PDB file of C-alpha atoms in Angstrom:
ATOM      1  CA  UNK A   1      37.269  20.760  25.331  1.00  0.00           C
ATOM      2  CA  UNK A   2      33.965  19.335  24.154  1.00  0.00           C
ATOM      3  CA  UNK A   3      31.951  17.527  26.831  1.00  0.00           C
ATOM      4  CA  UNK A   4      31.672  13.763  26.589  1.00  0.00           C
ATOM      5  CA  UNK A   5      28.094  13.183  25.419  1.00  0.00           C
ATOM      6  CA  UNK A   6      28.321   9.445  24.843  1.00  0.00           C
ATOM      7  CA  UNK A   7      25.764   7.443  26.747  1.00  0.00           C
ATOM      8  CA  UNK A   8      27.422   5.315  29.356  1.00  0.00           C
ATOM      9  CA  UNK A   9      26.552   1.605  29.284  1.00  0.00           C
ATOM     10  CA  UNK A  10      24.058   0.545  31.899  1.00  0.00           C
ATOM     11  CA  UNK A  11      25.568  -1.815  34.401  1.00  0.00           C
ATOM     12  CA  UNK A  12      23.549  -4.993  35.037  1.00  0.00           C
ATOM     13  CA  UNK A  13      21.199  -4.464  37.916  1.00  0.00           C
ATOM     14  CA  UNK A  14      21.347  -0.639  37.758  1.00  0.00           C
ATOM     15  CA  UNK A  15      18.519  -0.028  35.266  1.00  0.00           C
ATOM     16  CA  UNK A  16      15.279   1.474  36.491  1.00  0.00           C
ATOM     17  CA  UNK A  17      12.648  -0.896  37.934  1.00  0.00           C
ATOM     18  CA  UNK A  18      10.378  -0.166  34.946  1.00  0.00           C
ATOM     19  CA  UNK A  19      13.143  -0.892  32.394  1.00  0.00           C
ATOM     20  CA  UNK A  20      14.046  -4.064  34.262  1.00  0.00           C
ATOM     21  CA  UNK A  21      10.417  -5.218  34.277  1.00  0.00           C
ATOM     22  CA  UNK A  22      10.033  -4.529  30.543  1.00  0.00           C
ATOM     23  CA  UNK A  23      13.291  -6.336  29.770  1.00  0.00           C
ATOM     24  CA  UNK A  24      12.256  -9.354  31.836  1.00  0.00           C
ATOM     25  CA  UNK A  25       8.834  -9.422  30.176  1.00  0.00           C
ATOM     26  CA  UNK A  26      10.367  -9.295  26.702  1.00  0.00           C
ATOM     27  CA  UNK A  27      12.798 -12.096  27.540  1.00  0.00           C
ATOM     28  CA  UNK A  28       9.886 -14.195  28.740  1.00  0.00           C
ATOM     29  CA  UNK A  29       7.938 -13.457  25.558  1.00  0.00           C
ATOM     30  CA  UNK A  30      10.897 -14.398  23.368  1.00  0.00           C
ATOM     31  CA  UNK A  31      11.323 -17.674  25.224  1.00  0.00           C
ATOM     32  CA  UNK A  32       7.603 -18.479  24.981  1.00  0.00           C
ATOM     33  CA  UNK A  33       7.485 -17.850  21.228  1.00  0.00           C
ATOM     34  CA  UNK A  34      10.735 -19.733  20.591  1.00  0.00           C
ATOM     35  CA  UNK A  35       9.409 -22.759  22.490  1.00  0.00           C
ATOM     36  CA  UNK A  36       6.098 -22.627  20.618  1.00  0.00           C
ATOM     37  CA  UNK A  37       7.941 -22.619  17.269  1.00  0.00           C
ATOM     38  CA  UNK A  38      10.075 -25.562  18.396  1.00  0.00           C
ATOM     39  CA  UNK A  39       6.920 -27.527  19.333  1.00  0.00           C
ATOM     40  CA  UNK A  40       5.187 -26.610  16.075  1.00  0.00           C
ATOM     41  CA  UNK A  41       2.549 -24.681  18.022  1.00  0.00           C
ATOM     42  CA  UNK A  42       1.910 -21.928  15.484  1.00  0.00           C
ATOM     43  CA  UNK A  43      -1.434 -21.415  13.780  1.00  0.00           C
ATOM     44  CA  UNK A  44      -3.276 -18.983  11.561  1.00  0.00           C
ATOM     45  CA  UNK A  45      -6.513 -17.269  12.545  1.00  0.00           C
ATOM     46  CA  UNK A  46      -8.605 -16.330   9.506  1.00  0.00           C
ATOM     47  CA  UNK A  47     -10.529 -13.060   9.213  1.00  0.00           C
ATOM     48  CA  UNK A  48     -12.787 -12.363   6.219  1.00  0.00           C
ATOM     49  CA  UNK A  49     -12.303  -9.305   4.035  1.00  0.00           C
ATOM     50  CA  UNK A  50     -15.699  -8.479   2.592  1.00  0.00           C
ATOM     51  CA  UNK A  51     -16.701  -6.879  -0.692  1.00  0.00           C
ATOM     52  CA  UNK A  52     -18.427  -3.605   0.076  1.00  0.00           C
ATOM     53  CA  UNK A  53     -21.018  -4.212  -2.653  1.00  0.00           C
ATOM     54  CA  UNK A  54     -22.480  -7.042  -0.573  1.00  0.00           C
ATOM     55  CA  UNK A  55     -21.339  -9.820  -2.916  1.00  0.00           C
ATOM     56  CA  UNK A  56     -19.551 -11.854  -0.274  1.00  0.00           C
ATOM     57  CA  UNK A  57     -15.982 -12.507   0.775  1.00  0.00           C
ATOM     58  CA  UNK A  58     -13.152 -11.083  -1.316  1.00  0.00           C
ATOM     59  CA  UNK A  59     -10.407 -12.941   0.556  1.00  0.00           C
ATOM     60  CA  UNK A  60      -9.232 -13.919   4.032  1.00  0.00           C
ATOM     61  CA  UNK A  61      -6.333 -12.556   6.034  1.00  0.00           C
ATOM     62  CA  UNK A  62      -4.298 -15.162   7.887  1.00  0.00           C
ATOM     63  CA  UNK A  63      -3.137 -13.781  11.249  1.00  0.00           C
ATOM     64  CA  UNK A  64      -0.372 -15.638  13.070  1.00  0.00           C
ATOM     65  CA  UNK A  65      -1.010 -17.094  16.519  1.00  0.00           C
ATOM     66  CA  UNK A  66       1.144 -19.147  18.879  1.00  0.00           C
ATOM     67  CA  UNK A  67       0.055 -21.581  21.566  1.00  0.00           C
ATOM     68  CA  UNK A  68       1.748 -21.424  24.952  1.00  0.00           C
ATOM     69  CA  UNK A  69       2.648 -24.533  26.949  1.00  0.00           C
ATOM     70  CA  UNK A  70      -0.936 -24.757  28.282  1.00  0.00           C
ATOM     71  CA  UNK A  71      -2.467 -24.597  24.791  1.00  0.00           C
ATOM     72  CA  UNK A  72      -3.705 -21.031  25.262  1.00  0.00           C
ATOM     73  CA  UNK A  73      -3.903 -19.057  21.997  1.00  0.00           C
ATOM     74  CA  UNK A  74      -1.664 -15.967  22.023  1.00  0.00           C
ATOM     75  CA  UNK A  75      -2.497 -13.274  19.416  1.00  0.00           C
ATOM     76  CA  UNK A  76       0.261 -11.491  17.519  1.00  0.00           C
ATOM     77  CA  UNK A  77      -0.262  -8.186  19.329  1.00  0.00           C
ATOM     78  CA  UNK A  78       0.965  -9.867  22.530  1.00  0.00           C
ATOM     79  CA  UNK A  79       4.318 -10.969  21.136  1.00  0.00           C
ATOM     80  CA  UNK A  80       5.213  -9.292  17.821  1.00  0.00           C
ATOM     81  CA  UNK A  81       6.572  -6.154  19.491  1.00  0.00           C
ATOM     82  CA  UNK A  82       9.154  -8.249  21.331  1.00  0.00           C
ATOM     83  CA  UNK A  83      10.152 -10.511  18.431  1.00  0.00           C
ATOM     84  CA  UNK A  84       9.732  -8.527  15.198  1.00  0.00           C
ATOM     85  CA  UNK A  85      13.342  -7.291  15.099  1.00  0.00           C
ATOM     86  CA  UNK A  86      14.854 -10.667  16.020  1.00  0.00           C
ATOM     87  CA  UNK A  87      15.538 -13.960  14.280  1.00  0.00           C
ATOM     88  CA  UNK A  88      12.450 -15.327  16.032  1.00  0.00           C
ATOM     89  CA  UNK A  89      10.418 -12.743  14.140  1.00  0.00           C
ATOM     90  CA  UNK A  90      11.706 -14.161  10.868  1.00  0.00           C
ATOM     91  CA  UNK A  91      10.860 -17.678  12.045  1.00  0.00           C
ATOM     92  CA  UNK A  92       7.312 -16.479  12.773  1.00  0.00           C
ATOM     93  CA  UNK A  93       7.124 -15.110   9.216  1.00  0.00           C
ATOM     94  CA  UNK A  94       8.281 -18.522   7.931  1.00  0.00           C
ATOM     95  CA  UNK A  95       5.582 -20.309   9.924  1.00  0.00           C
ATOM     96  CA  UNK A  96       2.855 -17.945   8.710  1.00  0.00           C
ATOM     97  CA  UNK A  97       3.914 -18.353   5.080  1.00  0.00           C
ATOM     98  CA  UNK A  98       4.143 -22.149   5.261  1.00  0.00           C
ATOM     99  CA  UNK A  99       0.773 -22.552   6.995  1.00  0.00           C
ATOM    100  CA  UNK A 100      -0.823 -20.114   4.565  1.00  0.00           C
ATOM    101  CA  UNK A 101       0.532 -21.875   1.485  1.00  0.00           C
ATOM    102  CA  UNK A 102      -0.634 -25.230   2.826  1.00  0.00           C
ATOM    103  CA  UNK A 103      -4.127 -23.772   3.383  1.00  0.00           C
ATOM    104  CA  UNK A 104      -4.175 -22.441  -0.187  1.00  0.00           C
ATOM    105  CA  UNK A 105      -3.083 -25.825  -1.513  1.00  0.00           C
ATOM    106  CA  UNK A 106      -5.839 -27.606   0.446  1.00  0.00           C
ATOM    107  CA  UNK A 107      -8.601 -25.118  -0.518  1.00  0.00           C
ATOM    108  CA  UNK A 108      -8.680 -24.395  -4.268  1.00  0.00           C
ATOM    109  CA  UNK A 109     -11.183 -21.522  -3.947  1.00  0.00           C
ATOM    110  CA  UNK A 110      -9.331 -19.759  -1.132  1.00  0.00           C
ATOM    111  CA  UNK A 111      -7.642 -16.392  -1.600  1.00  0.00           C
ATOM    112  CA  UNK A 112      -5.442 -15.588   1.405  1.00  0.00           C
ATOM    113  CA  UNK A 113      -3.259 -12.723   2.577  1.00  0.00           C
ATOM    114  CA  UNK A 114      -0.264 -13.280   4.844  1.00  0.00           C
ATOM    115  CA  UNK A 115       1.749 -10.667   6.688  1.00  0.00           C
ATOM    116  CA  UNK A 116       5.465 -10.428   6.070  1.00  0.00           C
ATOM    117  CA  UNK A 117       8.353  -8.152   7.010  1.00  0.00           C
ATOM    118  CA  UNK A 118      10.736  -6.587   4.524  1.00  0.00           C
ATOM    119  CA  UNK A 119      13.477  -8.374   6.493  1.00  0.00           C
ATOM    120  CA  UNK A 120      12.049 -11.704   5.316  1.00  0.00           C
ATOM    121  CA  UNK A 121      13.167 -10.949   1.763  1.00  0.00           C
ATOM    122  CA  UNK A 122      16.723 -11.638   2.865  1.00  0.00           C
ATOM    123  CA  UNK A 123      15.886 -14.579   5.127  1.00  0.00           C
ATOM    124  CA  UNK A 124      16.918 -17.808   3.346  1.00  0.00           C
ATOM    125  CA  UNK A 125      14.289 -20.171   4.803  1.00  0.00           C
ATOM    126  CA  UNK A 126      11.412 -17.800   4.055  1.00  0.00           C
ATOM    127  CA  UNK A 127      12.551 -17.337   0.467  1.00  0.00           C
ATOM    128  CA  UNK A 128      13.186 -21.079   0.028  1.00  0.00           C
ATOM    129  CA  UNK A 129       9.609 -21.818   1.130  1.00  0.00           C
ATOM    130  CA  UNK A 130       8.161 -19.297  -1.286  1.00  0.00           C
ATOM    131  CA  UNK A 131      10.421 -20.308  -4.193  1.00  0.00           C
ATOM    132  CA  UNK A 132       9.617 -23.970  -3.595  1.00  0.00           C
ATOM    133  CA  UNK A 133       5.882 -23.357  -3.949  1.00  0.00           C
ATOM    134  CA  UNK A 134       6.445 -21.127  -6.968  1.00  0.00           C
ATOM    135  CA  UNK A 135       8.284 -24.028  -8.600  1.00  0.00           C
ATOM    136  CA  UNK A 136       6.010 -26.894  -7.531  1.00  0.00           C
ATOM    137  CA  UNK A 137       2.576 -25.253  -7.136  1.00  0.00           C
ATOM    138  CA  UNK A 138       2.494 -22.073  -9.272  1.00  0.00           C
ATOM    139  CA  UNK A 139      -1.311 -21.923  -9.424  1.00  0.00           C
ATOM    140  CA  UNK A 140      -1.491 -22.102  -5.622  1.00  0.00           C
ATOM    141  CA  UNK A 141       0.841 -19.130  -5.201  1.00  0.00           C
ATOM    142  CA  UNK A 142      -1.266 -17.094  -7.626  1.00  0.00           C
ATOM    143  CA  UNK A 143      -3.913 -16.942  -4.858  1.00  0.00           C
ATOM    144  CA  UNK A 144      -1.424 -15.579  -2.296  1.00  0.00           C
ATOM    145  CA  UNK A 145      -1.471 -11.955  -1.154  1.00  0.00           C
ATOM    146  CA  UNK A 146       1.585 -10.681   0.735  1.00  0.00           C
ATOM    147  CA  UNK A 147       0.918  -7.798   3.122  1.00  0.00           C
ATOM    148  CA  UNK A 148       3.777  -5.467   4.018  1.00  0.00           C
ATOM    149  CA  UNK A 149       3.373  -2.553   6.396  1.00  0.00           C
ATOM    150  CA  UNK A 150       4.288   0.928   5.277  1.00  0.00           C
ATOM    151  CA  UNK A 151       6.988   1.178   7.984  1.00  0.00           C
ATOM    152  CA  UNK A 152       8.554  -2.110   6.868  1.00  0.00           C
ATOM    153  CA  UNK A 153       8.664  -1.023   3.225  1.00  0.00           C
ATOM    154  CA  UNK A 154      10.446   2.208   4.130  1.00  0.00           C
ATOM    155  CA  UNK A 155      13.106   0.234   5.991  1.00  0.00           C
ATOM    156  CA  UNK A 156      14.606  -1.152   2.763  1.00  0.00           C
ATOM    157  CA  UNK A 157      12.671   0.288  -0.198  1.00  0.00           C
ATOM    158  CA  UNK A 158      15.080  -0.675  -2.997  1.00  0.00           C
ATOM    159  CA  UNK A 159      15.181  -4.348  -2.009  1.00  0.00           C
ATOM    160  CA  UNK A 160      11.399  -4.542  -1.573  1.00  0.00           C
ATOM    161  CA  UNK A 161      10.791  -2.889  -4.963  1.00  0.00           C
ATOM    162  CA  UNK A 162      12.939  -5.492  -6.779  1.00  0.00           C
ATOM    163  CA  UNK A 163      11.337  -8.328  -4.804  1.00  0.00           C
ATOM    164  CA  UNK A 164       7.833  -7.144  -5.663  1.00  0.00           C
ATOM    165  CA  UNK A 165       8.552  -6.645  -9.343  1.00  0.00           C
ATOM    166  CA  UNK A 166       9.940 -10.165  -9.617  1.00  0.00           C
ATOM    167  CA  UNK A 167       7.040 -11.871  -7.837  1.00  0.00           C
ATOM    168  CA  UNK A 168       4.201  -9.840  -9.356  1.00  0.00           C
ATOM    169  CA  UNK A 169       5.309 -11.249 -12.703  1.00  0.00           C
ATOM    170  CA  UNK A 170       4.613 -14.687 -11.183  1.00  0.00           C
ATOM    171  CA  UNK A 171       1.081 -13.816 -10.093  1.00  0.00           C
ATOM    172  CA  UNK A 172       1.565 -12.868  -6.440  1.00  0.00           C
ATOM    173  CA  UNK A 173      -0.509  -9.926  -5.203  1.00  0.00           C
ATOM    174  CA  UNK A 174       0.917  -7.298  -2.839  1.00  0.00           C
ATOM    175  CA  UNK A 175      -0.933  -5.220  -0.254  1.00  0.00           C
ATOM    176  CA  UNK A 176       0.383  -2.136   1.533  1.00  0.00           C
ATOM    177  CA  UNK A 177      -0.830  -2.681   5.090  1.00  0.00           C
ATOM    178  CA  UNK A 178      -1.702  -0.141   7.818  1.00  0.00           C
ATOM    179  CA  UNK A 179      -1.389   2.765   5.414  1.00  0.00           C
ATOM    180  CA  UNK A 180      -1.439   6.101   7.223  1.00  0.00           C
ATOM    181  CA  UNK A 181      -0.423   4.613  10.589  1.00  0.00           C
ATOM    182  CA  UNK A 182       2.920   6.430  10.642  1.00  0.00           C
ATOM    183  CA  UNK A 183       5.098   8.701   8.577  1.00  0.00           C
ATOM    184  CA  UNK A 184       3.775   8.454   5.018  1.00  0.00           C
ATOM    185  CA  UNK A 185       6.197   8.836   2.095  1.00  0.00           C
ATOM    186  CA  UNK A 186       3.931   9.440  -0.889  1.00  0.00           C
ATOM    187  CA  UNK A 187       6.898   9.441  -3.263  1.00  0.00           C
ATOM    188  CA  UNK A 188       7.103   5.663  -2.924  1.00  0.00           C
ATOM    189  CA  UNK A 189       3.850   5.275  -4.854  1.00  0.00           C
ATOM    190  CA  UNK A 190       5.869   5.968  -7.988  1.00  0.00           C
ATOM    191  CA  UNK A 191       8.368   3.242  -7.023  1.00  0.00           C
ATOM    192  CA  UNK A 192       6.082   0.479  -5.775  1.00  0.00           C
ATOM    193  CA  UNK A 193       3.141  -0.971  -7.635  1.00  0.00           C
ATOM    194  CA  UNK A 194       0.971  -2.318  -4.844  1.00  0.00           C
ATOM    195  CA  UNK A 195      -2.220  -4.039  -5.916  1.00  0.00           C
ATOM    196  CA  UNK A 196      -4.073  -3.330  -2.659  1.00  0.00           C
ATOM    197  CA  UNK A 197      -4.043  -0.413  -0.220  1.00  0.00           C
ATOM    198  CA  UNK A 198      -5.207  -1.254   3.315  1.00  0.00           C
ATOM    199  CA  UNK A 199      -6.192   1.936   5.124  1.00  0.00           C
ATOM    200  CA  UNK A 200      -5.240   1.889   8.792  1.00  0.00           C
ATOM    201  CA  UNK A 201      -8.133   1.320  11.175  1.00  0.00           C
ATOM    202  CA  UNK A 202      -7.759   4.660  12.964  1.00  0.00           C
ATOM    203  CA  UNK A 203      -9.434   6.286   9.933  1.00  0.00           C
ATOM    204  CA  UNK A 204     -12.309   3.781   9.756  1.00  0.00           C
ATOM    205  CA  UNK A 205     -13.388   3.973  13.391  1.00  0.00           C
ATOM    206  CA  UNK A 206     -16.363   6.315  13.772  1.00  0.00           C
ATOM    207  CA  UNK A 207     -15.840   7.606  10.236  1.00  0.00           C
ATOM    208  CA  UNK A 208     -19.600   8.003   9.729  1.00  0.00           C
ATOM    209  CA  UNK A 209     -19.686  10.691  12.432  1.00  0.00           C
ATOM    210  CA  UNK A 210     -16.139  12.088  12.385  1.00  0.00           C
ATOM    211  CA  UNK A 211     -15.606  14.812   9.737  1.00  0.00           C
ATOM    212  CA  UNK A 212     -11.807  14.679  10.125  1.00  0.00           C
ATOM    213  CA  UNK A 213     -11.699  10.948   9.442  1.00  0.00           C
ATOM    214  CA  UNK A 214     -14.029  11.436   6.491  1.00  0.00           C
ATOM    215  CA  UNK A 215     -11.713  13.976   4.823  1.00  0.00           C
ATOM    216  CA  UNK A 216      -8.617  11.835   5.440  1.00  0.00           C
ATOM    217  CA  UNK A 217     -10.273   8.622   4.264  1.00  0.00           C
ATOM    218  CA  UNK A 218     -11.593  10.257   1.098  1.00  0.00           C
ATOM    219  CA  UNK A 219      -8.085  11.542   0.351  1.00  0.00           C
ATOM    220  CA  UNK A 220      -6.547   8.078   0.822  1.00  0.00           C
ATOM    221  CA  UNK A 221      -9.203   6.435  -1.363  1.00  0.00           C
ATOM    222  CA  UNK A 222      -8.596   9.036  -4.072  1.00  0.00           C
ATOM    223  CA  UNK A 223      -4.861   8.372  -3.897  1.00  0.00           C
ATOM    224  CA  UNK A 224      -5.388   4.626  -4.222  1.00  0.00           C
ATOM    225  CA  UNK A 225      -7.762   5.076  -7.151  1.00  0.00           C
ATOM    226  CA  UNK A 226      -5.191   7.232  -8.977  1.00  0.00           C
ATOM    227  CA  UNK A 227      -2.611   4.446  -8.656  1.00  0.00           C
ATOM    228  CA  UNK A 228      -5.120   1.714  -9.586  1.00  0.00           C
ATOM    229  CA  UNK A 229      -5.093   0.027  -6.178  1.00  0.00           C
ATOM    230  CA  UNK A 230      -7.998  -1.814  -4.613  1.00  0.00           C
ATOM    231  CA  UNK A 231      -8.922  -0.239  -1.253  1.00  0.00           C
ATOM    232  CA  UNK A 232      -9.511  -2.222   1.940  1.00  0.00           C
ATOM    233  CA  UNK A 233     -10.655  -0.308   5.038  1.00  0.00           C
ATOM    234  CA  UNK A 234      -9.562  -2.028   8.237  1.00  0.00           C
ATOM    235  CA  UNK A 235     -11.178  -2.127  11.694  1.00  0.00           C
ATOM    236  CA  UNK A 236     -14.768  -1.683  10.529  1.00  0.00           C
ATOM    237  CA  UNK A 237     -16.888  -2.199  13.634  1.00  0.00           C
ATOM    238  CA  UNK A 238     -20.453  -1.061  12.876  1.00  0.00           C
ATOM    239  CA  UNK A 239     -23.014  -0.757  10.109  1.00  0.00           C
ATOM    240  CA  UNK A 240     -22.892   3.055   9.872  1.00  0.00           C
ATOM    241  CA  UNK A 241     -19.142   3.110   9.271  1.00  0.00           C
ATOM    242  CA  UNK A 242     -19.411   0.247   6.780  1.00  0.00           C
ATOM    243  CA  UNK A 243     -22.098   2.071   4.792  1.00  0.00           C
ATOM    244  CA  UNK A 244     -20.129   5.332   4.739  1.00  0.00           C
ATOM    245  CA  UNK A 245     -16.930   3.593   3.566  1.00  0.00           C
ATOM    246  CA  UNK A 246     -18.801   1.769   0.805  1.00  0.00           C
ATOM    247  CA  UNK A 247     -20.287   5.045  -0.454  1.00  0.00           C
ATOM    248  CA  UNK A 248     -16.845   6.679  -0.311  1.00  0.00           C
ATOM    249  CA  UNK A 249     -15.421   4.059  -2.644  1.00  0.00           C
ATOM    250  CA  UNK A 250     -13.694   1.469  -0.463  1.00  0.00           C
ATOM    251  CA  UNK A 251     -14.072  -1.777  -2.416  1.00  0.00           C
ATOM    252  CA  UNK A 252     -13.477  -4.054   0.583  1.00  0.00           C
ATOM    253  CA  UNK A 253     -14.085  -3.868   4.327  1.00  0.00           C
ATOM    254  CA  UNK A 254     -12.479  -5.807   7.174  1.00  0.00           C
ATOM    255  CA  UNK A 255     -13.244  -5.799  10.868  1.00  0.00           C
ATOM    256  CA  UNK A 256     -15.204  -7.246  13.758  1.00  0.00           C
ATOM    257  CA  UNK A 257     -18.478  -6.038  12.244  1.00  0.00           C
ATOM    258  CA  UNK A 258     -18.051  -8.833   9.701  1.00  0.00           C
ATOM    259  CA  UNK A 259     -16.222 -11.380  11.814  1.00  0.00           C
ATOM    260  CA  UNK A 260     -13.453 -11.911  14.330  1.00  0.00           C
ATOM    261  CA  UNK A 261     -10.381 -13.933  13.346  1.00  0.00           C
ATOM    262  CA  UNK A 262     -11.186 -17.642  13.655  1.00  0.00           C
ATOM    263  CA  UNK A 263      -8.811 -20.550  14.058  1.00  0.00           C
ATOM    264  CA  UNK A 264     -11.115 -22.546  11.820  1.00  0.00           C
ATOM    265  CA  UNK A 265     -11.309 -21.666   8.153  1.00  0.00           C
ATOM    266  CA  UNK A 266     -15.012 -21.324   7.219  1.00  0.00           C
ATOM    267  CA  UNK A 267     -16.577 -23.299   4.407  1.00  0.00           C
ATOM    268  CA  UNK A 268     -15.632 -21.614   1.155  1.00  0.00           C
ATOM    269  CA  UNK A 269     -17.800 -20.877  -1.783  1.00  0.00           C
ATOM    270  CA  UNK A 270     -16.482 -19.212  -4.890  1.00  0.00           C
ATOM    271  CA  UNK A 271     -14.694 -16.407  -3.103  1.00  0.00           C
ATOM    272  CA  UNK A 272     -12.362 -14.485  -5.337  1.00  0.00           C
ATOM    273  CA  UNK A 273     -10.542 -11.183  -5.241  1.00  0.00           C
ATOM    274  CA  UNK A 274      -9.890  -9.006  -8.244  1.00  0.00           C
ATOM    275  CA  UNK A 275      -9.134  -5.364  -8.848  1.00  0.00           C
ATOM    276  CA  UNK A 276     -12.623  -4.979 -10.249  1.00  0.00           C
ATOM    277  CA  UNK A 277     -14.221  -6.268  -7.022  1.00  0.00           C
TER     278      UNK A 277
END
């Protein structure tokens, strides 16, 4: 007889103290975010993505924030882990998209990237918001960049590929975010036609003095160039790393060296983003 290897369900109150604490924390986070959405207390913080040739801002990334009941700003890193696989995560994506599209409508020279999950493709309200702007404000949506993480793309590659093909024909730009952060499936570069490759920040940090990061970053930039993608290096934190990345061929740089995310959108000049940037 084969032994019974099925995991037995954990009875309420019998989980470890650590598991119980994590579960309670996550429930509290879910409740906080859900209440913030209900109050309309979601915002975007804007971080500039700079051209590495020194010619100014290429575009901004809009990073979702929520306000708790005291008005304190809560960054995404403090709640996305608890909500990203839930319906609340999709509602957060809806809020980010709506706020971002409204900002693009109000600022004709703005180019803005917004984070999304592959799960949002099948979420009716998210798609209704995007389709509504495509119908009513097509020139506004042409300045939208949708960022999808590598891990999210791999979750449902066929659906994302069809979604991207449809919307790229309508002028929307797509960025592959956090590239290199996890398991990398290079075969998908033949399936997806991303316009922008955002190299994960672990490769940018200390790249000027770290030979391993230099080799890896050069390889990723070469890969992006082969597939005609504009390269953004994330988490750039000092002048030496910025200079090295520019010499290596990264067209755009993003990080605290250039500016922290701000709840206030700076005054815009003629900022544009193009593959030739």
